Coordinates of C-alpha atoms and ligand atoms in Angstrom, one line a residue:
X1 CA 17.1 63.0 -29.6
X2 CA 14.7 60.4 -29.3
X3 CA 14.8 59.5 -25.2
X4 CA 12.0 57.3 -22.6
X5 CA 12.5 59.6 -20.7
X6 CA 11.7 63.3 -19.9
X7 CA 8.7 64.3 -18.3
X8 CA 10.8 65.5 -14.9
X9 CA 12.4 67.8 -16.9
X10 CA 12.5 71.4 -17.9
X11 CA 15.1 72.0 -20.2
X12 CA 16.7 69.6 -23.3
X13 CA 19.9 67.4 -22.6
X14 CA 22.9 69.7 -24.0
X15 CA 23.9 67.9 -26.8
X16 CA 27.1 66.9 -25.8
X17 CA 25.9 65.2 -23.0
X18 CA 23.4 63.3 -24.9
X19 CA 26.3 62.1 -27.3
X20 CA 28.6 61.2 -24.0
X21 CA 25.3 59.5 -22.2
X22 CA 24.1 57.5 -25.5
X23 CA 25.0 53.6 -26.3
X24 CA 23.0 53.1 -29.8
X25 CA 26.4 53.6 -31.8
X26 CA 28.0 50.2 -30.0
X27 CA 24.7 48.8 -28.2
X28 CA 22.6 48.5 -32.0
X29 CA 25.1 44.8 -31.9
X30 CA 22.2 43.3 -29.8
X31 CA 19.0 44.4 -31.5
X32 CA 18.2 40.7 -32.3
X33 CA 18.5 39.9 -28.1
X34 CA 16.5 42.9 -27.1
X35 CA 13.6 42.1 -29.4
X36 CA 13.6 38.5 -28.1
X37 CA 13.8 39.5 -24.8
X38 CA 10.7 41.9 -25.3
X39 CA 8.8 39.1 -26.9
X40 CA 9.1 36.8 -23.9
X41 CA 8.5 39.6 -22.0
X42 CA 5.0 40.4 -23.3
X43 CA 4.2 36.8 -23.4
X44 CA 4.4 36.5 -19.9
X45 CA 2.6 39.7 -19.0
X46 CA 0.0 38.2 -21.0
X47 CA 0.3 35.2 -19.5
X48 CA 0.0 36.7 -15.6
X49 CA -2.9 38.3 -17.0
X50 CA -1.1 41.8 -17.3
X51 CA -2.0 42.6 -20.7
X52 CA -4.4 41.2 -22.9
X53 CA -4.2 38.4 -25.9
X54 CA -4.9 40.6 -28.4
X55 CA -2.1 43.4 -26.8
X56 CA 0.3 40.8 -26.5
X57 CA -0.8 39.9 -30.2
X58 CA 0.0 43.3 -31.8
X59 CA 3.1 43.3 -29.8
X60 CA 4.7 40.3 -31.1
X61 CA 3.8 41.1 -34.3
X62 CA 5.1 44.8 -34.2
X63 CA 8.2 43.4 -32.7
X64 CA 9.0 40.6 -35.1
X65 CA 8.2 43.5 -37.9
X66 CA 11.0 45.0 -36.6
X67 CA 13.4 42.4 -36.7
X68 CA 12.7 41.9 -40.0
X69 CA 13.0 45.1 -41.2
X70 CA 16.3 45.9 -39.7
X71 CA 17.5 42.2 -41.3
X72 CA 16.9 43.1 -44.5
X73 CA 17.9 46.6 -44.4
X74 CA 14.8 48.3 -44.8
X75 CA 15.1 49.9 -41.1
X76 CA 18.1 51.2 -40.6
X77 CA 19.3 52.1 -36.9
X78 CA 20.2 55.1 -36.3
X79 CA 21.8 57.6 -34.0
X80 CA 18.6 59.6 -33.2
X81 CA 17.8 56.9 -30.6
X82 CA 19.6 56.9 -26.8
X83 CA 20.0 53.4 -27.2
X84 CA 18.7 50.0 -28.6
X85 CA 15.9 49.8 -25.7
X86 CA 14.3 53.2 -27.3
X87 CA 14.8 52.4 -30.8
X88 CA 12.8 49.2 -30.3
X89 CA 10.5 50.7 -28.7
X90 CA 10.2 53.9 -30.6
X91 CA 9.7 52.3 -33.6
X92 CA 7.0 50.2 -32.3
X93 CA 4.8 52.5 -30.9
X94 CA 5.2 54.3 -34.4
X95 CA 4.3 51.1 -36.0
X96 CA 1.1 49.8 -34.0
X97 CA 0.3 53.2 -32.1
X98 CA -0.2 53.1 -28.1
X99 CA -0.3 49.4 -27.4
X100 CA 3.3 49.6 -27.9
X101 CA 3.6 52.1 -24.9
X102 CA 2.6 48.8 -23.1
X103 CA 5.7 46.9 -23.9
X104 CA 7.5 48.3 -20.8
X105 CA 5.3 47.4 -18.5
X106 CA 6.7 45.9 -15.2
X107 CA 10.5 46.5 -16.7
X108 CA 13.2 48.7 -16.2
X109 CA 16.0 49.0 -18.8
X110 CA 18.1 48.1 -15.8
X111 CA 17.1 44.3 -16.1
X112 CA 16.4 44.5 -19.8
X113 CA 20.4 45.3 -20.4
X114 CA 21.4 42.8 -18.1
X115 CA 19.1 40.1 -20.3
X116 CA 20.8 41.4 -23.4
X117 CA 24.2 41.4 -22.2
X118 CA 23.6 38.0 -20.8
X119 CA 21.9 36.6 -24.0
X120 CA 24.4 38.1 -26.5
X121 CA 27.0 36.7 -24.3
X122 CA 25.4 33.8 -24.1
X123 CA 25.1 33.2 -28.0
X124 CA 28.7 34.3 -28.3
X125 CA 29.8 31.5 -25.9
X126 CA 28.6 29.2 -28.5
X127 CA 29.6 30.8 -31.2
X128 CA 33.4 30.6 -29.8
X129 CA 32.8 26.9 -28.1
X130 CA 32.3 25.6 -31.7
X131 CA 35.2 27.7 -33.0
X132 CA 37.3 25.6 -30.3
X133 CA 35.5 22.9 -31.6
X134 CA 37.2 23.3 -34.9
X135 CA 40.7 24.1 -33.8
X136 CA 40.7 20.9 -31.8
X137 CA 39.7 19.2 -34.3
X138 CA 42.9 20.4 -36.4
X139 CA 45.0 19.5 -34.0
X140 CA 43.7 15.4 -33.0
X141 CA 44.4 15.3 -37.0
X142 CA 47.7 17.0 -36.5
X143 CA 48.3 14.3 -34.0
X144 CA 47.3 11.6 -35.9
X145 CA 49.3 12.2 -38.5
X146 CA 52.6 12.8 -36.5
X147 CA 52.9 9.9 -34.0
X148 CA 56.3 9.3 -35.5
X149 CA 57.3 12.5 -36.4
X150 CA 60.4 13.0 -34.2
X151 CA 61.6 17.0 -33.2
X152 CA 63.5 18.2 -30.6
X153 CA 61.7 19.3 -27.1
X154 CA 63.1 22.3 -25.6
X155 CA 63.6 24.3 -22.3
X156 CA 65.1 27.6 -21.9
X157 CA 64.8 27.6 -25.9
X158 CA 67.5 24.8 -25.6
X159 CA 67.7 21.8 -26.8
X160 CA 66.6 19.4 -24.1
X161 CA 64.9 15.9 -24.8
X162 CA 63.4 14.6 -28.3
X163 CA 59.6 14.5 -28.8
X164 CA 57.3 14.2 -31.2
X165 CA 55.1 16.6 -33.2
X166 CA 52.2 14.9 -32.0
X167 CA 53.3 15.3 -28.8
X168 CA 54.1 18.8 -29.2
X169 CA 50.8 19.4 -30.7
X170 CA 49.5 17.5 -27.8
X171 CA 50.0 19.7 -25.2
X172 CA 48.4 23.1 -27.4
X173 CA 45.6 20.1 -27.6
X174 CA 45.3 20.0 -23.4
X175 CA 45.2 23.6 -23.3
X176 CA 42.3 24.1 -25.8
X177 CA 40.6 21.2 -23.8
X178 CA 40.4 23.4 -20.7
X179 CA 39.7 26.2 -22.7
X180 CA 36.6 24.6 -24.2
X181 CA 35.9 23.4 -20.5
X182 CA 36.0 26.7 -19.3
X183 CA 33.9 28.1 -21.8
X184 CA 31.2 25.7 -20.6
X185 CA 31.6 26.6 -16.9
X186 CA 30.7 30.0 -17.0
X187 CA 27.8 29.5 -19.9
X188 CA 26.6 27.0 -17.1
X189 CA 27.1 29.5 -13.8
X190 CA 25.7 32.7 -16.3
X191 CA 22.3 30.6 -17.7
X192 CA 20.0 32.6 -15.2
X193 CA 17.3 35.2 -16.3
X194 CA 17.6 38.5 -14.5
X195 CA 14.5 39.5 -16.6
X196 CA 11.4 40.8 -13.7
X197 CA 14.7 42.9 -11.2
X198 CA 13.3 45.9 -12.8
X199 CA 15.1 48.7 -11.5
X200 CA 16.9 47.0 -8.6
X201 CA 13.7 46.3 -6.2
X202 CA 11.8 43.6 -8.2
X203 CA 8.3 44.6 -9.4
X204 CA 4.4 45.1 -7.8
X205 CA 2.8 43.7 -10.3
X206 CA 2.9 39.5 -10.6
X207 CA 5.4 38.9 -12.8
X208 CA 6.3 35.2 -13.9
X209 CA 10.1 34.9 -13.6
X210 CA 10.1 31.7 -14.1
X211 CA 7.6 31.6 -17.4
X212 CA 10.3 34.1 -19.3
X213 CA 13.1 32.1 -18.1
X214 CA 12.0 29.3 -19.5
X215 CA 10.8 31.0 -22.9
X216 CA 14.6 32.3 -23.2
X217 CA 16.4 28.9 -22.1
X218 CA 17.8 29.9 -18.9
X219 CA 17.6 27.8 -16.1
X220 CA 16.2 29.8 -14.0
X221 CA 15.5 33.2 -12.5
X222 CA 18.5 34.7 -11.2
X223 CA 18.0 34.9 -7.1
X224 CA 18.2 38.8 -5.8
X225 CA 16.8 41.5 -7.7
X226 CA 19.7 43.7 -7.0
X227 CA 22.2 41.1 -7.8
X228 CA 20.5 40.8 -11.2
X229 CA 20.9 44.3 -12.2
X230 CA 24.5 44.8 -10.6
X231 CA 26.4 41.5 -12.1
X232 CA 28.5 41.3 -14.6
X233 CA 30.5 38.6 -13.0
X234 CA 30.0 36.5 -16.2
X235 CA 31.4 39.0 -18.6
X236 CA 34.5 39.0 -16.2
X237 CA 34.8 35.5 -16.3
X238 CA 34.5 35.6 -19.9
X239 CA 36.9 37.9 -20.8
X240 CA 39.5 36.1 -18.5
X241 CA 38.4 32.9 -20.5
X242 CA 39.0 34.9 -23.9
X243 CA 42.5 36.1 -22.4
X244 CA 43.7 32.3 -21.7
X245 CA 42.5 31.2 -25.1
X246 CA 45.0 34.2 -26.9
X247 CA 47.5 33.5 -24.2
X248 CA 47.8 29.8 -25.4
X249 CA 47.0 31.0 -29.7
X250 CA 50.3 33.8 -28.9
X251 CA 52.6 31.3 -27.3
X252 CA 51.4 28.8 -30.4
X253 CA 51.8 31.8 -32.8
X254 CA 55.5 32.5 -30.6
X255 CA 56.6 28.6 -31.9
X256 CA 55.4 28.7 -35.1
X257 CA 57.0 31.8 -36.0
X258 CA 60.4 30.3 -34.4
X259 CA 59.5 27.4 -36.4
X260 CA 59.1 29.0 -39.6
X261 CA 62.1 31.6 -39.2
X262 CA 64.9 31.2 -41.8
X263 CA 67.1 29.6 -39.2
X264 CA 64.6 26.4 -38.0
X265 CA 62.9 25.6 -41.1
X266 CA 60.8 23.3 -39.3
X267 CA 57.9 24.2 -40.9
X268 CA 56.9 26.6 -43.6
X269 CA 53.8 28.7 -43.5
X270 CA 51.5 28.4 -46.7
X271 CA 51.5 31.2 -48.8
X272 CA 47.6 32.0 -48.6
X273 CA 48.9 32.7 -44.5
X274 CA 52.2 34.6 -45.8
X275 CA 52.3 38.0 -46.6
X276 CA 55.4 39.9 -48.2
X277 CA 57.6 42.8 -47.8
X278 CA 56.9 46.2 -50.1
X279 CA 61.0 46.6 -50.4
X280 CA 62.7 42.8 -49.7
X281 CA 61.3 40.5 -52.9
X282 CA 62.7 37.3 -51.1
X283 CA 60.3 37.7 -47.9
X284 CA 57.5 35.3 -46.5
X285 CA 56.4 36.8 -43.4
X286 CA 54.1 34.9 -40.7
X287 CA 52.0 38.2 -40.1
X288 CA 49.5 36.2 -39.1
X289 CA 51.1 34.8 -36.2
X290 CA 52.4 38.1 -35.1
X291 CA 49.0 39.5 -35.5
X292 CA 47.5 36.8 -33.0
X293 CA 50.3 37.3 -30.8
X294 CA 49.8 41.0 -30.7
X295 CA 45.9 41.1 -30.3
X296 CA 46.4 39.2 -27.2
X297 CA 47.1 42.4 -25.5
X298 CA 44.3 44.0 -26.6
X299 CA 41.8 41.2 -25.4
X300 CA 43.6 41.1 -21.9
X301 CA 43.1 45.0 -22.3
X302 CA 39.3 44.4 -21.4
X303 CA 39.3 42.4 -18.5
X304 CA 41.9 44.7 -17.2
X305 CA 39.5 47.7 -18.7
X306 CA 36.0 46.0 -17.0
X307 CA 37.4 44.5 -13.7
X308 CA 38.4 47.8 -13.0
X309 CA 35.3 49.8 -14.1
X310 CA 33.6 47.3 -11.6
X311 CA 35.1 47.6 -8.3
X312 CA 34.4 50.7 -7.0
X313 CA 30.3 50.1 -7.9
X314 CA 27.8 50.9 -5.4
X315 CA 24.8 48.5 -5.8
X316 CA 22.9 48.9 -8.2
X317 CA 22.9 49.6 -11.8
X318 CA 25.3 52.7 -12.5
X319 CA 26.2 53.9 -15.3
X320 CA 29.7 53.2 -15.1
X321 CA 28.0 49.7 -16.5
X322 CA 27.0 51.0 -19.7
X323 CA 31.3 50.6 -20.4
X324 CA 31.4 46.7 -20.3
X325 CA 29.8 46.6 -23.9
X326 CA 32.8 48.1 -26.3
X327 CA 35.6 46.2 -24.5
X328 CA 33.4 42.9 -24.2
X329 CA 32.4 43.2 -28.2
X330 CA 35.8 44.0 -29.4
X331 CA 37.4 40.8 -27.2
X332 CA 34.9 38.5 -28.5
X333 CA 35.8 39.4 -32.3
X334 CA 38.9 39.6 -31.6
X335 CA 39.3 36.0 -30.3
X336 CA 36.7 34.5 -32.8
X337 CA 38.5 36.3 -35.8
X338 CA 42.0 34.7 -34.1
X339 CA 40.8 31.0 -33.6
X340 CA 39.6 31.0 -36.9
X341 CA 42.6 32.4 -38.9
X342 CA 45.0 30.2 -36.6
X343 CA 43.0 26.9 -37.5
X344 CA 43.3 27.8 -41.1
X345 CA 47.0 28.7 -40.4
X346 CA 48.0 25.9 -39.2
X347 CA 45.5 23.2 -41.1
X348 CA 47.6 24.5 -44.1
X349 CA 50.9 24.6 -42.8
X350 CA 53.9 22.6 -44.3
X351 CA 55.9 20.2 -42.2
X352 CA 59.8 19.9 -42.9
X353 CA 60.1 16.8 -41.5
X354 CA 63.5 15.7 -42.4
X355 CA 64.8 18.9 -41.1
X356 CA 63.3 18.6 -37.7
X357 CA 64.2 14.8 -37.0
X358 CA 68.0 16.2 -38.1
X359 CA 67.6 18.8 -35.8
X360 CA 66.0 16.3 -33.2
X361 CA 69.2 14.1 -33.7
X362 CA 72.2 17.1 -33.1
X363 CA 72.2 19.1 -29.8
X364 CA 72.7 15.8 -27.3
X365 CA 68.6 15.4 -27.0
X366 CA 69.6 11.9 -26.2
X367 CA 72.3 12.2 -23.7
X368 CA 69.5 11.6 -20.7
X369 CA 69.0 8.2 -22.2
X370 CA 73.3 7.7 -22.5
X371 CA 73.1 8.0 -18.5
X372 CA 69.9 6.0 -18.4
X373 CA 71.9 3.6 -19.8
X374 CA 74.6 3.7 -17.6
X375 CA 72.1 3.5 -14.9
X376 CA 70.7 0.7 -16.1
X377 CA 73.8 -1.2 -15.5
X378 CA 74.4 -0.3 -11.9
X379 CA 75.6 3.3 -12.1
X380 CA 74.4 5.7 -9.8
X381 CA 71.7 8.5 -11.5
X382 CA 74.2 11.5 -10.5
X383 CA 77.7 9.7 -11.6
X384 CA 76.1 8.8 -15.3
X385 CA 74.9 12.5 -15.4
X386 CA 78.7 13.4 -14.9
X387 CA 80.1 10.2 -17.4
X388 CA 77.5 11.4 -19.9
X389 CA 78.8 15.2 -19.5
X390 CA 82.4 13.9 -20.3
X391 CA 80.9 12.6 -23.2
X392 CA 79.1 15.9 -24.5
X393 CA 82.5 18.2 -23.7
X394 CA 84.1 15.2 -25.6
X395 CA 82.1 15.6 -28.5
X396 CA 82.0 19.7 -28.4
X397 CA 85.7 19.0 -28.7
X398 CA 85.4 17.3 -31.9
X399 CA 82.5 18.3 -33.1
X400 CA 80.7 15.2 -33.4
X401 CA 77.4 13.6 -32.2
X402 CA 77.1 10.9 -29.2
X403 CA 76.2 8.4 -32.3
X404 CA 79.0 9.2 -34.3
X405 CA 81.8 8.3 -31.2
X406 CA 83.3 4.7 -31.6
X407 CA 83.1 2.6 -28.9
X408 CA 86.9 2.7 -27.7
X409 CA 85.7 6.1 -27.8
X410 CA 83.1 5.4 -25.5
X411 CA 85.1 2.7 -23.1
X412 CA 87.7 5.6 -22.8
X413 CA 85.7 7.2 -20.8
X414 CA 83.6 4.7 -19.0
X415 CA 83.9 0.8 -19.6
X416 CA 80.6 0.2 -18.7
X417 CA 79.8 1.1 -22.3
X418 CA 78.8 -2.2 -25.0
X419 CA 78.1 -2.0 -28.4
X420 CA 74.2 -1.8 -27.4
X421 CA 74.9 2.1 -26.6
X422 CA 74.0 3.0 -30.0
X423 CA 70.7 1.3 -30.1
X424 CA 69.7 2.8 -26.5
X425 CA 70.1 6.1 -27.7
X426 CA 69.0 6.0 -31.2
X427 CA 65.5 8.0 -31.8
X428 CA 63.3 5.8 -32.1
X429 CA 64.6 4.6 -28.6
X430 CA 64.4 7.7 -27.0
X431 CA 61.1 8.2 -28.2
X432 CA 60.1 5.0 -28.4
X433 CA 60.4 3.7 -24.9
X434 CA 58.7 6.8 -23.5
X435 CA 55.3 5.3 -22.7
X436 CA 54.0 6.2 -19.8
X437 CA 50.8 8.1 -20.1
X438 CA 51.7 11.8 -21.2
X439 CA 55.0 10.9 -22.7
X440 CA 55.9 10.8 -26.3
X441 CA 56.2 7.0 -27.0
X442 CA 53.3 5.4 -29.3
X443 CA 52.0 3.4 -27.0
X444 CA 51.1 6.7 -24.7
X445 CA 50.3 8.7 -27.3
X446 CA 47.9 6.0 -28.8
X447 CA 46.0 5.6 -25.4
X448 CA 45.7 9.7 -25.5
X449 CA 44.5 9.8 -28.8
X450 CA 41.7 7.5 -28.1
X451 CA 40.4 9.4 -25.1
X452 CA 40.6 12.6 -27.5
X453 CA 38.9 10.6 -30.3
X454 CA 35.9 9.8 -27.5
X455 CA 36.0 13.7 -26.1
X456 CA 35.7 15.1 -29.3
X457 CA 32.8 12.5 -30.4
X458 CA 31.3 13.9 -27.0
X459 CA 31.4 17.5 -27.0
X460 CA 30.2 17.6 -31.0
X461 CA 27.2 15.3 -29.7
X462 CA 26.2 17.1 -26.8
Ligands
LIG501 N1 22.7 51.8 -22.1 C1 22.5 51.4 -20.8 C2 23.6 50.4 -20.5 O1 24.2 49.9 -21.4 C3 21.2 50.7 -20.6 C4 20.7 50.8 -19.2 C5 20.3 52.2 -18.9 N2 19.7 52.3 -17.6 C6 19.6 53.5 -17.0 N3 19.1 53.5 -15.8 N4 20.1 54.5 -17.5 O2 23.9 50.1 -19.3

């Protein structure tokens, strides 16, 4: 048991409780932060005069020794250690004797696991914001390609209006938009260094908050010592930002897998994404997409899991804290594993497109337009709704599609209708005349893809 602790007391921590108290087995994840945050640390206490050049010297060096070693494998982190904190600094006072026992100085592991959390978190934010990056980037390609690929849209799983795939796509695009959005939010609200709250009370000697803020890219020093040690607001946020990205991959993964079924055959999943059945030779299964789907419930899991562990908190630090670290690591691989396998999923994916503009043609998608029609030559909105439903039982009866009636057909039901019926609700008029910003029509969509064009030029530039 190697602990920073101990001098108050008389007897050894029971073994069990040691196991139940330590973090080293999950915490070891942000060696690389805590060894960066150290270094700033020591540079500033130089800096303020606290410790020496030469001290702050051996320090540094000891510390990037470390870092080193553990990234090429010659030190190895064990479970001997409480936690990261004391491994570090274990191993540095064995390395460059009692200078190391310096490294602590003016710092409480209270607002030294609040830097990591906040730096790791912070490097993860990128990590995932450039994963976005890539899955948008899919998808404005998607779109591109698919202006004039016509599907059905649906409500209620119904057949309700026809679309496009672009459009379809479009709307997954608006979602990832605000995810991405999101993401840079909180990394904007969470950029401040709690680094110098020490326990909870600040510290007596005269720390430079701002100096290490600025060595570790913050923006600033966070504003109340107790806050500082206490928040984890941004982990919150965070996860709830993770859970809305796998909320919008499961109900992608939810379509594509209705999409891919035997029955749609709108699209068919490439076999490198597929995976087979031990007993039924004939089977291409999108485990993929079920995977995402189900691993959604696992990253809402967390910020159910940490809002809770939060609320009942006294200020300050509490142990009770120590629990935001599994959850939080386990979401973020979660959703960085899902966003990747979903681009490639769907980068690769095969479009049946002659099967989906069929299916975009039966079902009465373009009975709206009939009674637009109708309402275009003087009939009231809610009497063409009724003409047109004569029309669909009409067709039911016989089944046929509203293209396929003849006109006497047609002018037996209401002699409003001309031989320009056919035209007003073929697909490409449907789709075609739907231009007003949002909607399916080319024209829309072209103006949409141009912003998207200019947001994704801007967010891989900045
Ligand atoms: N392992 C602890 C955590 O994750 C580090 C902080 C320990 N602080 C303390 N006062 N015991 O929260």
């Amino acid at each position: 048991m190697a602990q920073l602790w101990g001098g108050r007391f008389t007897k050894e921590t029971d073994q069990l409780v040691y196991n139940f108290n330590a973090s080293i087995s999950f915490d070891q994840k942000f060696y690389r932060q805590d060894i960066r945050g150290s270094i700033a640390h020591v540079t500033m206490l130089a800096a303020a005069g606290i410790l020496t050049d030469d001290e702050k010297d051996r320090i540094i060096d000891g510390l990037n020794g470390i870092l080193r070693d553990v990234e090429n494998g010659s030190l190895e982190i064990t479970m001997e250690y409480e936690d990261i904190h004391s491994f570090v600094e274990a191993n540095l006072i064995d390395r460059i004797g009692d200078v190391g026992k310096k490294l602590h100085t003016g710092r409480s592991r209270n607002d030294q696991v609040a830097l990591d959390m906040r730096l790791y978190t912070r490097d993860e934010i990128i990590e995932i914001r450039s994963l976005v990056i890539d899955l948008l980037e899919v998808l404005h390609k998607l779109m591109k390609e698919h202006v004039g690929t016509y599907m059905p849209g649906f409500t209620h799983l119904q057949k309700a209006q026809p679309i496009t795939f672009a459009h379809h796509i479009g709307a997954y695009m608006e979602m990832f938009k605000r995810d991405y959005g999101r993401l840079n939010d909180i990394y904007n609200r969470m950029n401040y260094c709690p680094l110098g709250a020490g326990a909870l009370a600040g510290t007596t000697y005269p720390l430079d908050r701002d100096l290490t803020a600025k060595l570790l890219d913050f923006e600033g020093p966070t504003l109340n010592s107790m806050d500082s040690v206490a928040d984890r607001d941004y982990v919150i946020e965070l996860l709830a930002a993770l859970s809305t990205i796998m909320m919008h991959l499961s109900r992608f993964s939810e379509e594509i897998i209705i999409w891919n079924s035997n029955e749609y055959q709108f699209v068919e999943l490439d076999d490198a994404y597929s995976t087979g059945s031990s007993i039924m030779p004939q089977k291409k299964n999108p485990d993929i997409a079920e995977l995402v789907r189900g691993k959604t419930g696992r990253v809402y899991g967390s910020l159910m899991s940490l809002l809770t562990t939060m609320k009942g908190i006294p200020l300050a630090y509490n142990k009770d804290m120590q629990e935001d670290k599994e959850l939080t690591f386990d979401a973020i691989d979660t959703v960085k594993g899902c966003i990747s396998l979903f681009t490639g999923m769907i980068s690769t994916m095969h479009l049946n497109e002659e099967v989906m503009k069929k299916s975009a043609m039966n079902g009465f998608t373009n009975a709206t337009d009939a009674a637009d029609y109708l309402v275009n030559h003087g009939v009231p909105f809610r009497d063409a709704h009724g003409i047109v439903g004569q029309l669909v039982l009409y067709c039911l009866d016989k089944n046929i599609s509203l293209e396929q009636m003849s006109l006497e057909e047609y002018k037996a039901i209401s002699p409003i209708f001309e031989n320009d019926i056919y035209e007003a609700i073929s697909l490409d008029t449907c789709v075609g005349k739907r231009n007003t910003i949002g909607a399916p029509g080319p024209d829309a969509m072209q103006k949409v893809l141009d912003i998207n064009e200019a947001f994704l030029k801007q967010i891989k530039e900045g």
